[in-house]
CSV table of C-alpha atoms (C1' of nucleotides) and ligand atoms in Angstrom, one decimal:
chain,number,residue,atom,x,y,z
A,168,MET,CA,10.7,27.9,0.6
A,169,LYS,CA,11.6,24.4,1.4
A,170,ILE,CA,13.3,21.8,-0.4
A,171,GLY,CA,9.6,19.7,0.2
A,172,GLU,CA,7.4,22.6,-0.7
A,173,LEU,CA,9.5,23.2,-3.9
A,174,ALA,CA,8.5,19.7,-4.3
A,175,LYS,CA,4.9,19.9,-3.7
A,176,ALA,CA,4.9,23.2,-5.7
A,177,THR,CA,6.3,22.0,-8.9
A,178,GLY,CA,5.3,17.9,-8.4
A,179,THR,CA,8.5,16.6,-8.1
A,180,GLN,CA,10.0,14.3,-5.6
A,181,VAL,CA,12.5,15.7,-3.0
A,182,GLU,CA,15.2,13.4,-3.8
A,183,THR,CA,14.9,14.2,-7.5
A,184,ILE,CA,15.6,17.9,-6.7
A,185,ARG,CA,18.6,16.9,-4.8
A,186,TYR,CA,19.8,14.8,-8.0
A,187,TYR,CA,19.6,17.7,-10.1
A,188,GLU,CA,21.4,20.0,-8.2
A,189,ARG,CA,24.1,16.9,-7.8
A,190,GLU,CA,24.1,17.3,-12.0
A,191,GLY,CA,24.4,21.0,-11.5
A,192,LEU,CA,20.7,21.4,-13.4
A,193,LEU,CA,19.9,23.4,-10.6
A,194,PRO,CA,22.2,25.7,-8.7
A,195,GLU,CA,23.7,25.2,-5.3
A,196,THR,CA,21.0,27.0,-2.8
A,197,SER,CA,21.6,29.3,0.2
A,198,ARG,CA,20.9,27.1,3.6
A,199,THR,CA,19.4,27.8,6.7
A,200,ASP,CA,20.7,27.8,9.7
A,201,GLY,CA,20.0,24.2,10.2
A,202,ASN,CA,21.4,23.5,6.7
A,203,TYR,CA,18.0,23.5,5.3
A,204,ARG,CA,18.0,24.1,1.3
A,205,ILE,CA,15.7,27.5,0.8
A,206,TYR,CA,14.5,28.3,-2.9
A,207,GLY,CA,12.6,31.3,-4.2
A,208,GLU,CA,10.8,31.5,-7.3
A,209,ALA,CA,13.9,31.5,-10.2
A,210,HIS,CA,14.1,28.3,-8.4
A,211,ALA,CA,10.8,27.2,-9.2
A,212,GLN,CA,10.7,28.0,-12.4
A,213,ARG,CA,14.0,26.2,-13.4
A,214,LEU,CA,12.4,23.2,-12.3
A,215,SER,CA,9.1,23.7,-14.0
A,216,PHE,CA,11.8,24.2,-16.9
A,217,ILE,CA,13.3,20.9,-16.6
A,218,ARG,CA,10.4,18.9,-15.7
A,219,HIS,CA,8.9,20.4,-18.3
A,220,CYS,CA,11.4,19.4,-21.2
A,221,ARG,CA,11.5,15.6,-19.0
A,222,SER,CA,8.0,14.9,-19.7
A,223,LEU,CA,9.0,15.1,-23.2
A,224,ASP,CA,11.2,12.9,-23.0
A,225,MET,CA,14.3,15.2,-24.0
A,226,THR,CA,17.4,13.8,-22.0
A,227,LEU,CA,19.3,15.8,-19.2
A,228,ASP,CA,22.0,16.8,-21.9
A,229,GLU,CA,19.8,18.1,-24.0
A,230,ILE,CA,18.1,20.0,-21.4
A,231,ARG,CA,21.6,21.3,-20.5
A,232,VAL,CA,21.6,23.0,-23.4
A,233,LEU,CA,18.6,24.6,-23.3
A,234,LEU,CA,19.3,26.2,-19.8
A,235,ARG,CA,22.3,27.4,-21.2
A,236,PHE,CA,20.3,29.4,-23.5
A,237,LYS,CA,17.7,30.4,-20.9
A,238,ASP,CA,21.1,31.7,-18.9
A,239,ALA,CA,22.3,33.9,-21.8
A,240,PRO,CA,18.8,35.6,-23.0
A,241,THR,CA,21.5,37.7,-25.6
A,242,GLU,CA,22.3,34.7,-27.4
A,243,ASN,CA,20.9,33.4,-30.5
A,244,CYS,CA,18.7,30.6,-30.3
A,245,GLY,CA,19.2,28.9,-33.4
A,246,GLU,CA,20.8,25.9,-31.9
A,247,VAL,CA,17.6,25.7,-29.5
A,248,ASN,CA,15.6,25.4,-32.9
A,249,ALA,CA,18.3,23.0,-34.1
A,250,LEU,CA,18.1,20.5,-30.9
A,251,LEU,CA,14.2,21.2,-30.9
A,252,ASP,CA,14.2,19.3,-34.1
A,253,GLU,CA,16.9,16.4,-33.4
A,254,HIS,CA,15.1,15.6,-30.4
A,255,ILE,CA,12.1,15.6,-32.8
A,256,GLY,CA,13.8,13.3,-34.8
A,257,HIS,CA,14.6,11.1,-32.0
A,258,VAL,CA,11.1,10.4,-31.4
A,259,ALA,CA,10.0,10.1,-34.9
A,260,ALA,CA,12.8,7.2,-35.3
A,261,ARG,CA,11.5,5.6,-32.2
A,262,ILE,CA,8.1,5.6,-33.1
A,263,ARG,CA,8.8,4.0,-36.6
A,264,GLU,CA,10.7,1.3,-35.0
A,265,LEU,CA,7.9,0.6,-32.5
A,266,ARG,CA,5.4,0.2,-35.2
A,267,SER,CA,7.5,-2.0,-36.8
A,268,LEU,CA,7.8,-4.6,-33.7
A,269,GLU,CA,4.1,-3.8,-33.6
A,270,ARG,CA,3.3,-5.3,-36.7
A,271,GLN,CA,5.9,-8.4,-35.9
A,272,LEU,CA,4.8,-9.1,-32.7
A,273,LYS,CA,1.2,-9.1,-34.4
A,274,GLY,CA,2.6,-11.4,-36.8
A,275,LEU,CA,4.0,-13.8,-34.3
A,276,ARG,CA,0.6,-13.6,-32.0
A,277,ASP,CA,-1.2,-14.8,-35.0
A,278,LEU,CA,0.8,-18.1,-35.0
A,279,CYS,CA,-1.1,-19.3,-32.4
A,280,GLN,CA,-4.8,-19.3,-32.5
A,281,GLU,CA,-6.0,-20.9,-29.2
A,282,ALA,CA,-3.5,-22.3,-26.3
A,283,GLN,CA,-2.4,-25.9,-26.9
A,284,ASP,CA,0.8,-28.3,-25.8
A,285,ALA,CA,4.0,-25.7,-25.3
A,286,ALA,CA,5.7,-28.1,-27.8
A,287,HIS,CA,3.4,-27.1,-30.7
A,288,CYS,CA,2.5,-23.4,-30.0
A,289,GLY,CA,3.3,-21.3,-32.9
A,290,ILE,CA,4.6,-18.7,-31.3
A,291,LEU,CA,7.3,-20.4,-29.4
A,292,ASN,CA,8.2,-22.6,-32.1
A,293,GLU,CA,8.7,-19.6,-34.5
A,294,LEU,CA,11.0,-17.5,-31.8
A,295,ALA,CA,13.0,-20.6,-31.6
A,296,ARG,CA,13.9,-20.1,-35.0
A,297,GLN,CA,17.2,-18.6,-35.9
A,298,GLY,CA,18.0,-15.5,-38.0
A,299,SER,CA,15.5,-12.7,-38.8
A,300,GLU,CA,17.8,-10.0,-38.1
A,301,GLY,CA,16.6,-6.1,-38.1
A,302,GLY,CA,15.7,-5.3,-34.4
A,303,SER,CA,16.0,-1.8,-33.7
A,304,SER,CA,20.1,-0.7,-34.0
A,305,ALA,CA,20.8,2.4,-35.4
A,306,ALA,CA,19.6,6.5,-34.7
A,307,GLY,CA,18.6,8.7,-32.2
A,308,HIS,CA,18.0,8.4,-28.4
A,309,VAL,CA,14.8,7.2,-27.7
A,310,HIS,CA,15.2,4.0,-26.4
A,311,GLY,CA,13.3,0.9,-25.0
A,312,ALA,CA,9.7,-0.2,-25.3
A,313,HIS,CA,8.9,-0.7,-21.3
A,314,GLY,CA,8.0,2.1,-18.7
A,315,ARG,CA,8.4,3.5,-15.8
A,316,SER,CA,6.3,3.9,-13.2
A,317,VAL,CA,4.2,0.6,-12.6
A,318,GLU,CA,5.3,-2.9,-11.8
A,319,ARG,CA,8.7,-1.7,-10.4
A,320,LYS,CA,7.8,-2.4,-6.7
A,321,THR,CA,6.6,-6.0,-7.4
A,322,MET,CA,10.3,-6.6,-8.3
A,323,LYS,CA,12.3,-6.8,-5.3
A,324,ASP,CA,12.1,-10.6,-4.3
A,325,LYS,CA,13.1,-11.1,-8.1
A,326,ARG,CA,16.7,-13.0,-7.5
A,327,LYS,CA,16.2,-15.7,-5.0
B,82,MET,CA,32.1,-24.6,-29.2
B,83,LYS,CA,34.0,-22.2,-26.9
B,84,ILE,CA,32.4,-19.0,-26.2
B,85,GLY,CA,33.6,-16.5,-28.8
B,86,GLU,CA,32.3,-19.4,-31.4
B,87,LEU,CA,29.1,-18.9,-30.0
B,88,ALA,CA,29.4,-15.2,-29.5
B,89,LYS,CA,30.0,-15.0,-33.8
B,90,ALA,CA,27.1,-18.1,-34.8
B,91,THR,CA,24.3,-16.0,-32.9
B,92,GLY,CA,25.9,-12.4,-33.1
B,93,THR,CA,26.1,-12.1,-29.6
B,94,GLN,CA,29.2,-10.0,-27.6
B,95,VAL,CA,30.8,-12.7,-25.2
B,96,GLU,CA,30.1,-10.3,-22.4
B,97,THR,CA,26.4,-10.6,-23.4
B,98,ILE,CA,26.3,-14.7,-23.0
B,99,ARG,CA,28.1,-14.3,-19.4
B,100,TYR,CA,25.9,-11.8,-18.0
B,101,TYR,CA,22.3,-14.0,-19.5
B,102,GLU,CA,24.3,-17.0,-17.6
B,103,ARG,CA,24.8,-14.7,-14.4
B,104,GLU,CA,20.6,-13.7,-14.5
B,105,GLY,CA,20.1,-17.6,-15.1
B,106,LEU,CA,18.8,-17.1,-19.0
B,107,LEU,CA,21.5,-19.8,-19.9
B,108,PRO,CA,22.3,-22.7,-17.9
B,109,GLU,CA,26.2,-22.9,-16.5
B,110,THR,CA,27.6,-25.0,-18.6
B,111,SER,CA,30.1,-27.8,-18.2
B,112,ARG,CA,33.8,-26.7,-18.3
B,113,THR,CA,37.2,-27.8,-20.2
B,114,ASP,CA,40.2,-28.6,-18.4
B,115,GLY,CA,41.2,-24.7,-18.7
B,116,ASN,CA,37.9,-23.7,-17.5
B,117,TYR,CA,36.9,-22.5,-20.6
B,118,ARG,CA,33.0,-22.9,-21.0
B,119,ILE,CA,32.0,-25.6,-23.6
B,120,TYR,CA,28.3,-25.0,-25.4
B,121,GLY,CA,26.3,-27.4,-28.0
B,122,GLU,CA,23.8,-26.7,-30.4
B,123,ALA,CA,21.2,-26.4,-27.8
B,124,HIS,CA,22.7,-23.3,-26.0
B,125,ALA,CA,23.0,-21.8,-29.6
B,126,GLN,CA,19.0,-22.4,-30.3
B,127,ARG,CA,17.9,-20.7,-26.5
B,128,LEU,CA,20.5,-17.7,-27.3
B,129,SER,CA,18.8,-17.1,-30.5
B,130,PHE,CA,15.2,-17.5,-29.0
B,131,ILE,CA,16.4,-15.2,-26.5
B,132,ARG,CA,17.9,-12.5,-28.8
B,133,HIS,CA,14.9,-13.0,-31.1
B,134,CYS,CA,13.0,-12.0,-28.4
B,135,ARG,CA,15.4,-8.7,-27.2
B,136,SER,CA,14.9,-7.5,-30.7
B,137,LEU,CA,11.5,-7.7,-30.0
B,138,ASP,CA,12.0,-5.4,-26.9
B,139,MET,CA,10.8,-7.9,-24.4
B,140,THR,CA,12.3,-7.7,-21.1
B,141,LEU,CA,14.5,-10.0,-19.6
B,142,ASP,CA,11.5,-11.1,-17.3
B,143,GLU,CA,9.2,-11.5,-20.1
B,144,ILE,CA,11.6,-13.3,-21.5
B,145,ARG,CA,12.1,-15.7,-18.5
B,146,VAL,CA,8.5,-16.6,-18.4
B,147,LEU,CA,9.0,-17.8,-22.1
B,148,LEU,CA,11.5,-20.0,-21.4
B,149,ARG,CA,9.8,-21.6,-18.7
B,150,PHE,CA,7.1,-22.9,-21.6
B,151,LYS,CA,10.6,-23.9,-23.9
B,152,ASP,CA,11.6,-26.0,-21.0
B,153,ALA,CA,8.0,-27.6,-20.2
B,154,PRO,CA,6.5,-29.1,-23.7
B,155,THR,CA,3.6,-30.5,-22.3
B,156,GLU,CA,2.4,-27.2,-20.6
B,157,ASN,CA,-0.1,-25.3,-22.0
B,158,CYS,CA,0.9,-22.0,-23.7
B,159,GLY,CA,-2.2,-20.1,-23.0
B,160,GLU,CA,0.2,-17.9,-20.8
B,161,VAL,CA,2.4,-17.6,-23.7
B,162,ASN,CA,0.2,-16.3,-25.7
B,163,ALA,CA,-1.2,-13.8,-22.9
B,164,LEU,CA,2.1,-12.6,-22.3
B,165,LEU,CA,2.4,-11.6,-26.0
B,166,ASP,CA,-0.9,-9.9,-25.7
B,167,GLU,CA,0.3,-8.0,-22.8
B,168,HIS,CA,3.5,-7.0,-24.7
B,169,ILE,CA,2.1,-5.5,-27.7
B,170,GLY,CA,-0.1,-3.4,-25.0
B,171,HIS,CA,3.2,-2.2,-24.1
B,172,VAL,CA,4.5,-1.4,-27.3
B,173,ALA,CA,1.2,-0.1,-28.6
B,174,ALA,CA,0.9,1.9,-25.1
B,175,ARG,CA,4.6,3.6,-25.9
B,176,ILE,CA,3.7,3.9,-29.2
B,177,ARG,CA,0.6,6.4,-28.3
B,178,GLU,CA,2.4,8.3,-25.7
B,179,LEU,CA,5.4,9.0,-28.1
B,180,ARG,CA,2.9,10.3,-31.0
B,181,SER,CA,1.3,12.4,-28.1
B,182,LEU,CA,4.7,14.0,-27.6
B,183,GLU,CA,5.7,14.6,-31.4
B,184,ARG,CA,2.9,16.6,-31.6
B,185,GLN,CA,3.3,18.4,-28.5
B,186,LEU,CA,7.2,18.9,-29.8
B,187,LYS,CA,6.1,20.2,-33.0
B,188,GLY,CA,3.7,22.4,-32.2
B,189,LEU,CA,6.7,23.8,-29.9
B,190,ARG,CA,8.7,24.0,-32.6
B,191,ASP,CA,6.2,26.1,-34.3
B,192,LEU,CA,6.6,28.9,-31.6
B,193,CYS,CA,9.9,30.1,-32.8
B,194,GLN,CA,10.4,30.1,-36.6
B,195,GLU,CA,13.3,32.2,-37.3
B,196,ALA,CA,16.5,32.5,-34.5
B,197,GLN,CA,16.6,35.2,-32.6
B,198,ASP,CA,17.7,36.0,-29.0
B,199,ALA,CA,17.4,33.9,-26.5
B,200,ALA,CA,14.9,36.0,-24.5
B,201,HIS,CA,12.4,36.1,-27.1
B,202,CYS,CA,12.8,32.5,-28.3
B,203,GLY,CA,9.0,31.2,-28.2
B,204,ILE,CA,10.4,27.7,-27.5
B,205,LEU,CA,12.4,29.0,-24.4
B,206,ASN,CA,9.4,31.0,-23.5
B,207,GLU,CA,6.6,28.3,-23.5
B,208,LEU,CA,8.9,25.5,-21.7
B,209,ALA,CA,9.3,28.0,-18.8
B,210,ARG,CA,5.3,28.1,-18.3
B,211,GLN,CA,4.7,26.2,-15.5
B,212,GLY,CA,1.8,23.6,-15.8
B,213,SER,CA,1.0,21.8,-18.9
B,214,GLU,CA,1.3,18.0,-17.4
B,215,GLY,CA,0.2,15.2,-18.9
B,216,GLY,CA,3.1,14.0,-20.1
B,217,SER,CA,4.1,9.8,-19.9
B,218,SER,CA,2.8,8.1,-16.6
B,219,ALA,CA,1.1,5.1,-16.3
B,220,ALA,CA,0.7,1.9,-17.8
B,221,GLY,CA,2.9,-0.7,-19.4
B,222,HIS,CA,7.1,-1.1,-19.7
B,223,VAL,CA,7.9,0.3,-22.9
B,224,HIS,CA,10.1,3.5,-22.0
B,225,GLY,CA,12.4,6.3,-23.3
B,226,ALA,CA,12.6,8.2,-26.1
B,227,HIS,CA,16.3,7.9,-26.5
B,228,GLY,CA,18.4,5.5,-28.1
B,229,ARG,CA,21.1,3.1,-27.1
B,230,SER,CA,24.2,2.4,-29.5
B,231,VAL,CA,25.1,5.3,-31.0
B,232,GLU,CA,26.9,8.7,-29.5
B,233,ARG,CA,27.6,6.8,-26.0
B,234,LYS,CA,31.0,6.9,-27.0
B,235,THR,CA,31.2,10.4,-26.8
B,236,MET,CA,29.8,10.8,-23.5
B,237,LYS,CA,33.2,9.9,-21.7
B,238,ASP,CA,34.5,13.6,-20.8
B,239,LYS,CA,30.9,14.9,-20.0
B,240,ARG,CA,31.6,16.0,-16.1
B,241,LYS,CA,34.3,18.2,-15.9
C,132,DA,C1',60.1,-20.7,-26.8
C,133,DG,C1',57.4,-16.6,-27.0
C,134,DA,C1',53.6,-14.0,-28.9
C,135,DA,C1',48.8,-13.6,-30.3
C,136,DA,C1',44.3,-14.6,-29.3
C,137,DC,C1',41.6,-16.4,-26.4
C,138,DC,C1',39.0,-17.2,-22.1
C,139,DC,C1',38.7,-16.3,-16.8
C,140,DT,C1',36.3,-13.4,-12.2
C,141,DG,C1',35.4,-9.4,-10.8
C,142,DT,C1',34.0,-4.8,-10.3
C,143,DA,C1',32.5,-0.5,-12.2
C,144,DG,C1',30.1,2.4,-15.9
C,145,DC,C1',26.0,4.0,-18.5
C,146,DA,C1',20.7,7.3,-17.6
C,147,DA,C1',17.4,9.0,-14.7
C,148,DC,C1',16.2,8.4,-11.1
C,149,DT,C1',14.5,5.7,-6.4
C,150,DA,C1',14.6,4.2,-1.9
C,151,DA,C1',16.8,3.4,2.5
C,152,DA,C1',20.1,4.0,6.4
C,153,DG,C1',21.6,6.3,10.2
C,154,DA,C1',21.5,11.1,11.5
C,155,DG,C1',19.9,16.1,12.7
C,156,DT,C1',16.8,20.2,13.3
C,157,DC,C1',12.1,22.0,13.7
C,158,DA,C1',7.7,23.0,15.1
C,159,DA,C1',3.5,21.5,18.1
C,160,DG,C1',1.2,19.7,21.6
C,161,DA,C1',0.7,17.5,27.0
D,36,DT,C1',10.1,20.9,29.3
D,37,DC,C1',9.5,17.2,27.3
D,38,DT,C1',8.5,14.2,23.5
D,39,DT,C1',6.5,13.0,19.2
D,40,DG,C1',6.3,13.7,14.7
D,41,DA,C1',7.6,15.7,10.1
D,42,DC,C1',10.9,17.4,8.2
D,43,DT,C1',15.7,17.8,5.7
D,44,DC,C1',20.6,16.1,5.7
D,45,DT,C1',24.5,12.8,3.4
D,46,DT,C1',25.8,9.0,1.7
D,47,DT,C1',25.2,4.7,-0.7
D,48,DA,C1',23.3,1.1,-3.2
D,49,DG,C1',19.5,-0.5,-6.4
D,50,DT,C1',17.0,-0.3,-10.8
D,51,DT,C1',17.6,-2.1,-16.9
D,52,DG,C1',20.6,-4.7,-20.1
D,53,DC,C1',24.0,-4.7,-21.2
D,54,DT,C1',30.0,-2.9,-22.0
D,55,DA,C1',34.3,-2.1,-21.1
D,56,DC,C1',38.3,-2.7,-17.9
D,57,DA,C1',41.7,-4.9,-15.1
D,58,DG,C1',44.7,-8.1,-14.0
D,59,DG,C1',45.1,-12.8,-14.0
D,60,DG,C1',45.2,-18.0,-17.0
D,61,DT,C1',44.8,-20.8,-21.4
D,62,DT,C1',45.5,-21.7,-26.2
D,63,DT,C1',47.6,-21.9,-30.4
D,64,DC,C1',50.6,-20.4,-34.1
D,65,DT,C1',54.9,-19.8,-36.1
E,85,ZN,ZN1,16.4,14.0,-27.9
E,86,ZN,ZN1,0.7,-20.6,-28.1
E,87,ZN,ZN1,6.4,-6.0,-22.4
E,88,ZN,ZN1,14.2,30.3,-31.0
DNA sequence: AGAAACCCTGTAGCAACTAAAGAGTCAAGA
DNA sequence: TCTTGACTCTTTAGTTGCTACAGGGTTTCT
């Protein structure tokens, strides 16, 4: 099948597939006379595997490790288990961070019950106070607090 | 004070301060004869405000909005409250996503109790199964599952 | 005076894509 | 047959919030 069909079959964007090839997660395929990539069932399975891992928020580096084991069926899978445990740790750590943020944010929110002039807004004034360290810092690899997908479109005219 | 002193006073890196200036979060300052930026107390406060917001995982765009209200003390702060509520929603949404991921990952982990050959590893086999959509997708702006800071250093020699 | 410590601008890199430019290929319809 | 349209190709740049150079200039200390 051609790249567009593979994309449809796996729910992946065409550019993402080419990106994975560049990154070495998918092998380079054979090509048609017209230089089109052609894929088989094995490619579809491998891509499904990758996307499944990504849906669990693993990094491409983590996925690379798992793929090495997929490609070496006689190896002992102990490292796979360890990697998964670590990744679960990454997720758990980020959840703890975000819960702490949520608490702080709710406390902050309570400082302004009803709208007034900005100069007396408890929220703005509290944010202006210095100190109060303790934000997210160490540990794993689960980051950010802001999603992909939405509202990305509207960002074009941001600058200027 | 000079940029290095401001950096020390606020616990911010020098490059970050210059970056905020480029991004319009901090105003351009006056300069010394030798073209050094000079800052006063007001700048330090503004920077503290920004860093405080960042420690709460707000985006720079969100912070820009809050700064507009800081700069207009007579405006009604209703939008501030709304922005905070939205951001709390972002964080809450991401927590829900990550909790779902955590459940899935733990279920996956249970599929391989003791190390064996990769071909029979329940984890690898389950990841290879297709379907099973339902990963993170819609909503807010709290993303990823992988932290900043650590293990970034080790990534230099990644390719090749 | 010389060296260390600071500052400047400009550019590139990180993760994991996404989008777009500019060109080529292929199948079907008029 | 020709032409439209859908598809594909490569290359390049943009996204977010910084961080790290490189290659200079300035200040300050000794
Ligand atoms: Zn992880
Ligand atoms: Zn308020
Ligand atoms: Zn937010
Ligand atoms: Zn196993």
